[in-house]
Amino acid sequence: MALEKYLKELILQTGPISMAEFMQLALSHPEYGYYKTREPFGLKGDFTTSPEISQMFGELIGIWCVDIWYKMGCPKDIQLIEIGPGRGTLMADLLRITRHIPDFHDSISVSMVETSQRLCEIQRDKIGNLHPRINWVANISDLAMKPLILVCNELFDALPIHQYVKQNAKWHEKMLGVNKSGELEFTLSPCAFSPSPNDETKDGSVVEICPLAKVIIEEIASRVKEYSGAALIIDYGYVKCEYKNTLSALSKHTHSDILKSIGMADISAHVDFMALGKVIVGKNVEVYGAISQGEFLRNLGIEVRADKLKENASEKQKADINSALQRLVGNGEKQMGELFKVLSLASDGIVPEGF
Ligand code: SAH
């Protein structure tokens, strides 16, 4: 496999690499990276995200956005932003449902922040004719300086993390090296640092740190504060750190070995919502959540929306709507209601719905 060969050569030349560098290359290497080459989403892909499960998800987020816009006083020139839009399904459902509020559509311009050129093309095909003003940028810092309503689903879990493992009462960074037989192998950096005095974690504990998440959330918070608006962040994650490894690879809806099929499987880590929240505190924006996705979607009325959709549906369609609803709000291990969390930040005086 090309990417495995590339990693081995890189490590032999430069020494072991961090988990963050490994994740970055596995997902986004310009030639062999997962997002550049594979179709990750949907039944035929490797994983299914909430917008791909049901139109209800994007529709409710659309209504959430309109509510924010009303609360902002219906500004006439505002950007509606999605970061990491995947196949563009959330934005498509959002734009379709909000068409019924022409003043909202007339006031927004849509900005899609996406790093994968391949996904940009798919997004263009899907939403290109749903709004007259849509642009694509690769980086959040390229966005216009104006009021914003921003959403992202399953962006942060795809961002590269560093991992630190406690061994013999010291913290070591986990690295990827090459062993004597020439195979990729996880190692711990020989450099170590002592725990802080109040650190009671045991040997074997793992801490995960995502510097890029911090950069992105800080940029979002400073824009919300500066230009007014709100942001909604939804992801697979936790509020209380359990000091364990959450990095996993997913291929064809099944967990696979991270070092097998590098570049062919999705790699993600659970998002530390406590850490995200901490970055924003003190930035002069209000923080809401994180609460569970199930609670958030119920608060927004997903059950009412499901009933409405079922009114004119066949028996088969009704069963599909019920099972999608369960997937989105249910508490089980295969359901997203409890595992996924929702966090919002808003400028002064704007209280987002759903919390
Ligand atoms: N939101 C979509 C897709 C989630 S997958 C859904 O819910 O279906 C993660 C998405 O984030 C992909 O589109 C990927 O290309 C994009 N992405 C990854 N890193 C990014 C970054 N640093 N900036 C913007 N987009 C990024």
Coordinates of C-alpha atoms and ligand atoms in Angstrom, one line a residue:
M1 CA 0.0 0.0 0.0
A2 CA 1.4 3.3 -1.1
L3 CA 0.7 5.3 2.1
E4 CA 2.2 2.6 4.3
K5 CA 5.3 2.6 2.2
Y6 CA 5.4 6.4 2.3
L7 CA 5.1 6.5 6.1
K8 CA 7.8 3.9 6.6
E9 CA 10.2 5.9 4.4
L10 CA 9.3 9.1 6.2
I11 CA 9.9 7.5 9.6
L12 CA 13.2 5.9 8.6
Q13 CA 14.4 9.4 7.4
T14 CA 13.0 11.6 10.2
G15 CA 12.4 9.3 13.2
P16 CA 9.1 8.3 14.8
I17 CA 6.1 10.6 14.1
S18 CA 3.4 11.7 16.4
M19 CA -0.2 10.3 16.3
A20 CA -1.3 13.7 15.0
E21 CA 1.1 13.6 12.1
F22 CA 0.1 10.0 11.3
M23 CA -3.6 10.9 11.4
Q24 CA -3.1 14.0 9.3
L25 CA -1.3 12.0 6.6
A26 CA -3.7 9.0 6.7
L27 CA -6.7 11.3 6.3
S28 CA -5.3 14.1 4.1
H29 CA -2.1 13.1 2.3
P30 CA -2.5 15.0 -1.0
E31 CA -2.3 11.9 -3.1
Y32 CA -3.1 8.8 -0.9
G33 CA -5.1 10.3 2.0
Y34 CA -8.4 8.8 2.9
Y35 CA -10.5 11.9 2.2
K36 CA -8.8 12.5 -1.1
T37 CA -9.3 9.0 -2.5
R38 CA -12.3 7.3 -0.8
E39 CA -16.0 7.8 -0.6
P40 CA -16.5 7.5 3.2
F41 CA -20.2 8.2 3.6
G42 CA -23.3 6.2 3.4
L43 CA -24.3 2.6 3.2
K44 CA -21.7 1.7 0.5
G45 CA -19.0 3.8 2.3
D46 CA -17.4 3.4 5.7
F47 CA -19.6 5.3 8.1
T48 CA -23.0 7.0 8.2
T49 CA -23.4 10.5 9.6
S50 CA -26.6 12.1 11.0
P51 CA -27.4 14.1 7.9
E52 CA -27.0 11.0 5.8
I53 CA -29.5 9.1 8.1
S54 CA -32.4 11.5 7.7
Q55 CA -33.4 14.8 6.2
M56 CA -34.9 15.6 9.6
F57 CA -31.4 16.4 10.9
G58 CA -30.5 19.1 8.3
E59 CA -34.1 20.5 8.5
L60 CA -34.0 21.0 12.2
I61 CA -30.6 22.6 12.0
G62 CA -32.1 24.9 9.3
I63 CA -34.9 26.0 11.6
W64 CA -32.3 26.5 14.4
C65 CA -30.4 28.8 12.0
V66 CA -33.5 30.8 11.1
D67 CA -34.3 31.2 14.7
I68 CA -30.8 32.6 15.4
W69 CA -31.3 35.0 12.4
Y70 CA -34.6 36.3 13.9
K71 CA -32.9 36.7 17.3
M72 CA -30.1 38.7 15.6
G73 CA -32.8 41.1 14.3
C74 CA -32.9 39.7 10.7
P75 CA -29.7 41.2 9.4
K76 CA -29.7 41.8 5.7
D77 CA -26.1 40.5 5.0
I78 CA -25.1 37.5 6.9
Q79 CA -23.0 34.4 6.1
L80 CA -24.3 30.9 6.6
I81 CA -21.2 28.7 7.1
E82 CA -20.6 25.0 7.2
I83 CA -17.2 23.6 8.1
G84 CA -16.5 20.0 6.8
P85 CA -19.7 19.5 4.8
G86 CA -18.9 16.0 3.5
R87 CA -21.4 15.2 0.8
G88 CA -23.2 18.5 1.4
T89 CA -26.4 16.7 2.6
L90 CA -26.9 18.8 5.7
M91 CA -26.6 22.1 3.7
A92 CA -29.0 20.7 1.0
D93 CA -31.7 19.8 3.6
L94 CA -31.1 23.1 5.4
L95 CA -31.5 25.2 2.2
R96 CA -34.5 23.3 1.0
I97 CA -36.5 23.7 4.3
T98 CA -35.6 27.4 4.7
R99 CA -36.7 28.3 1.2
H100 CA -40.1 28.8 2.8
I101 CA -38.6 31.9 4.5
P102 CA -37.6 33.9 1.5
D103 CA -36.3 36.9 3.5
F104 CA -33.8 34.5 5.2
H105 CA -32.6 33.2 1.8
D106 CA -32.3 36.7 0.4
S107 CA -30.2 37.8 3.4
I108 CA -27.6 34.9 3.5
S109 CA -24.6 34.0 1.4
V110 CA -23.5 30.4 1.9
S111 CA -19.8 29.5 2.6
M112 CA -18.6 26.0 2.6
V113 CA -15.2 25.4 4.3
E114 CA -13.8 22.2 2.9
T115 CA -10.2 20.9 2.5
S116 CA -10.9 18.0 0.1
Q117 CA -11.2 19.1 -3.6
R118 CA -13.0 15.9 -4.4
L119 CA -15.7 16.6 -1.8
C120 CA -16.0 20.2 -3.0
E121 CA -17.1 18.9 -6.4
I122 CA -19.7 16.6 -4.8
Q123 CA -21.0 19.5 -2.7
R124 CA -21.2 21.7 -5.8
D125 CA -23.3 19.1 -7.6
K126 CA -25.6 18.7 -4.6
I127 CA -26.3 22.3 -3.6
G128 CA -25.0 24.5 -6.5
N129 CA -28.6 25.3 -7.6
L130 CA -30.2 25.6 -4.2
H131 CA -28.9 29.2 -3.6
P132 CA -27.5 32.0 -5.8
R133 CA -24.6 32.9 -3.5
I134 CA -22.4 29.9 -2.5
N135 CA -18.7 30.0 -2.2
W136 CA -16.0 27.4 -1.2
V137 CA -12.9 28.1 0.9
A138 CA -10.3 25.8 2.3
N139 CA -9.7 27.6 5.5
I140 CA -11.9 29.3 8.1
S141 CA -9.5 32.3 8.0
D142 CA -10.5 32.9 4.4
L143 CA -14.1 33.7 5.3
A144 CA -15.5 37.2 5.0
M145 CA -15.6 39.4 8.0
K146 CA -19.3 39.7 8.7
P147 CA -22.1 38.4 10.9
L148 CA -22.3 34.6 10.8
I149 CA -24.3 31.5 11.6
L150 CA -22.0 28.5 11.5
V151 CA -22.7 24.8 11.8
C152 CA -20.4 21.7 11.7
N153 CA -21.2 18.0 12.1
E154 CA -18.4 15.5 12.6
L155 CA -15.6 17.9 11.8
F156 CA -13.7 17.9 15.1
D157 CA -13.5 14.1 15.4
A158 CA -11.5 14.1 12.1
L159 CA -8.9 16.5 13.4
P160 CA -5.4 15.2 14.3
I161 CA -4.8 14.5 18.0
H162 CA -1.6 13.9 20.0
Q163 CA -1.8 11.1 22.5
Y164 CA 0.2 10.9 25.8
V165 CA 0.4 7.7 27.8
K166 CA 1.3 7.4 31.5
Q167 CA 4.1 4.9 32.1
N168 CA 6.1 4.5 35.3
A169 CA 4.3 7.6 36.7
K170 CA 5.5 9.8 33.8
W171 CA 3.7 11.0 30.7
H172 CA 5.2 10.0 27.3
E173 CA 4.0 11.0 23.8
K174 CA 2.7 8.0 21.8
M175 CA 4.6 7.8 18.5
L176 CA 4.6 5.7 15.3
G177 CA 7.9 4.1 14.5
V178 CA 9.3 1.3 12.4
N179 CA 10.5 -1.9 14.2
K180 CA 13.5 -4.1 13.5
S181 CA 11.4 -6.2 11.0
G182 CA 10.6 -3.0 9.1
E183 CA 7.0 -2.9 10.2
L184 CA 5.1 0.1 11.6
E185 CA 4.7 -0.1 15.3
F186 CA 3.5 2.2 18.1
T187 CA 6.2 3.4 20.6
L188 CA 6.4 5.9 23.4
S189 CA 8.7 8.8 23.1
P190 CA 11.7 8.5 25.5
C191 CA 11.2 12.1 26.5
A192 CA 8.8 12.3 29.4
F193 CA 7.3 14.8 31.8
S194 CA 6.3 14.5 35.4
P195 CA 2.6 14.7 36.2
S196 CA 1.3 17.8 38.0
P197 CA 0.8 17.5 41.8
N198 CA -3.0 16.9 41.6
D199 CA -2.8 14.3 38.8
E200 CA -4.2 11.0 40.2
T201 CA -4.3 9.0 36.9
K202 CA -2.9 5.5 36.9
D203 CA -0.2 4.0 34.7
G204 CA -1.7 3.2 31.3
S205 CA -3.9 6.3 31.3
V206 CA -4.2 8.2 28.0
V207 CA -4.6 11.9 27.4
E208 CA -5.6 13.2 24.0
I209 CA -4.9 16.7 22.8
C210 CA -6.1 18.4 19.6
P211 CA -4.2 21.6 18.9
L212 CA -6.1 22.2 15.6
A213 CA -9.5 22.0 17.4
K214 CA -8.3 24.8 19.7
V215 CA -7.3 26.9 16.7
I216 CA -10.6 26.4 15.0
I217 CA -12.8 27.0 18.0
E218 CA -10.9 30.1 18.9
E219 CA -11.3 31.5 15.4
I220 CA -15.0 30.7 15.5
A221 CA -15.4 32.3 18.9
S222 CA -13.5 35.5 18.0
R223 CA -15.6 35.9 14.8
V224 CA -18.9 35.3 16.7
K225 CA -17.8 37.9 19.3
E226 CA -16.5 40.5 16.7
Y227 CA -19.3 40.3 14.0
S228 CA -22.2 38.7 16.1
G229 CA -24.0 35.5 15.4
A230 CA -23.8 31.9 16.7
A231 CA -22.2 28.5 16.0
L232 CA -23.4 25.0 16.5
I233 CA -20.9 22.1 16.9
I234 CA -22.1 18.5 16.8
D235 CA -19.8 15.6 17.2
Y236 CA -19.0 12.2 18.6
G237 CA -17.5 13.0 22.0
Y238 CA -17.5 13.2 25.8
V239 CA -17.8 15.8 28.5
K240 CA -15.9 13.9 31.1
C241 CA -12.4 12.6 30.2
E242 CA -12.0 8.9 30.9
Y243 CA -8.2 8.8 30.2
K244 CA -8.4 6.2 27.5
N245 CA -7.5 5.8 23.9
T246 CA -10.4 6.9 21.7
L247 CA -8.7 6.7 18.3
S248 CA -10.3 4.2 16.0
A249 CA -10.4 3.2 12.4
L250 CA -13.6 2.4 10.6
S251 CA -14.0 0.6 7.3
K252 CA -17.3 -0.6 5.9
H253 CA -19.1 0.2 9.1
T254 CA -16.7 -2.1 11.1
H255 CA -13.8 -1.2 13.4
S256 CA -10.5 -2.1 11.9
D257 CA -6.9 -2.1 13.0
I258 CA -5.5 1.4 12.8
L259 CA -2.3 0.2 11.2
K260 CA -4.0 -2.0 8.6
S261 CA -5.4 -0.4 5.5
I262 CA -3.9 3.0 6.2
G263 CA -5.6 5.6 4.0
M264 CA -8.4 3.2 3.2
A265 CA -10.2 3.4 6.5
D266 CA -11.5 6.4 8.3
I267 CA -9.6 7.4 11.5
S268 CA -11.3 9.5 14.2
A269 CA -11.1 10.3 17.8
H270 CA -13.8 11.3 20.3
V271 CA -14.1 15.0 20.8
D272 CA -13.2 16.4 24.3
F273 CA -16.1 18.9 24.7
M274 CA -14.8 20.0 28.1
A275 CA -11.6 21.1 26.5
L276 CA -13.4 22.9 23.7
G277 CA -15.7 24.7 26.2
K278 CA -12.6 25.7 28.3
V279 CA -11.0 27.4 25.3
I280 CA -14.0 29.6 24.7
V281 CA -14.7 30.6 28.3
G282 CA -13.5 34.1 28.8
K283 CA -13.7 35.0 25.1
N284 CA -16.8 37.1 25.6
V285 CA -19.2 34.7 23.9
E286 CA -21.9 32.7 25.7
V287 CA -21.4 28.9 25.7
Y288 CA -24.4 26.5 25.7
G289 CA -24.0 22.7 26.3
A290 CA -22.5 20.4 25.6
I291 CA -25.7 18.3 25.8
S292 CA -26.6 15.0 24.2
Q293 CA -27.7 15.1 20.5
G294 CA -30.9 13.2 21.6
E295 CA -31.8 15.9 24.0
F296 CA -31.0 18.7 21.6
L297 CA -33.0 17.2 18.7
R298 CA -36.0 16.4 21.0
N299 CA -35.9 20.0 22.3
L300 CA -36.0 21.2 18.7
G301 CA -39.1 19.1 18.0
I302 CA -37.7 16.1 16.0
E303 CA -40.6 13.9 17.1
V304 CA -43.2 16.4 15.8
R305 CA -41.3 16.6 12.5
A306 CA -41.2 12.8 12.2
D307 CA -45.0 12.6 12.8
K308 CA -45.5 15.2 10.1
L309 CA -43.4 13.3 7.6
K310 CA -45.3 10.1 8.4
E311 CA -48.7 11.7 7.6
N312 CA -48.4 11.0 3.9
A313 CA -45.9 8.1 4.0
S314 CA -46.3 4.4 3.1
E315 CA -45.9 1.7 5.8
K316 CA -42.4 1.1 4.6
Q317 CA -41.5 4.8 4.7
K318 CA -43.1 5.1 8.2
A319 CA -40.9 2.3 9.5
D320 CA -37.8 4.0 7.9
I321 CA -38.7 7.3 9.5
N322 CA -39.1 5.6 12.9
S323 CA -35.8 3.8 12.6
A324 CA -34.0 7.0 11.5
L325 CA -35.5 8.8 14.5
Q326 CA -34.2 6.1 16.8
R327 CA -30.7 6.2 15.3
L328 CA -30.5 10.0 15.8
V329 CA -31.9 10.3 19.3
G330 CA -31.7 6.8 20.9
N331 CA -29.4 6.0 23.8
G332 CA -28.0 2.6 22.6
E333 CA -24.5 1.8 21.6
K334 CA -25.3 1.8 17.9
Q335 CA -27.4 5.0 18.2
M336 CA -26.2 8.6 18.2
G337 CA -28.5 10.2 20.7
E338 CA -26.2 9.9 23.7
L339 CA -22.8 9.3 22.0
F340 CA -23.0 12.6 20.1
K341 CA -22.9 15.9 21.9
V342 CA -24.0 19.4 20.9
L343 CA -22.3 22.7 21.8
S344 CA -23.2 26.2 20.9
L345 CA -21.7 29.6 21.2
A346 CA -23.5 32.8 20.6
S347 CA -22.8 36.5 20.8
D348 CA -24.3 38.7 23.6
G349 CA -28.1 38.6 23.8
I350 CA -28.7 35.7 21.5
V351 CA -29.9 32.5 23.3
P352 CA -29.9 29.5 20.9
E353 CA -32.8 27.1 20.9
G354 CA -32.4 23.5 22.0
F355 CA -30.4 23.8 25.2
Ligands
SAH1 N1 -20.3 17.0 8.0 C1 -20.4 15.9 7.1 C2 -19.0 15.2 6.9 C3 -18.2 14.8 8.1 S1 -16.6 14.1 7.7 C4 -21.4 14.9 7.6 O1 -21.9 15.1 8.7 O2 -21.8 14.1 6.8 C5 -15.5 15.4 7.9 C6 -15.5 16.5 6.9 O3 -14.6 17.5 7.3 C7 -15.1 16.1 5.5 O4 -15.8 16.8 4.6 C8 -13.6 16.5 5.5 O5 -13.1 16.7 4.2 C9 -13.7 17.8 6.2 N2 -12.5 18.3 6.9 C10 -11.5 17.6 7.5 N3 -10.6 18.4 8.0 C11 -11.0 19.7 7.7 C12 -10.5 21.0 8.0 N4 -9.4 21.2 8.7 N5 -11.2 22.1 7.5 C13 -12.3 21.9 6.8 N6 -12.8 20.7 6.5 C14 -12.2 19.6 7.0

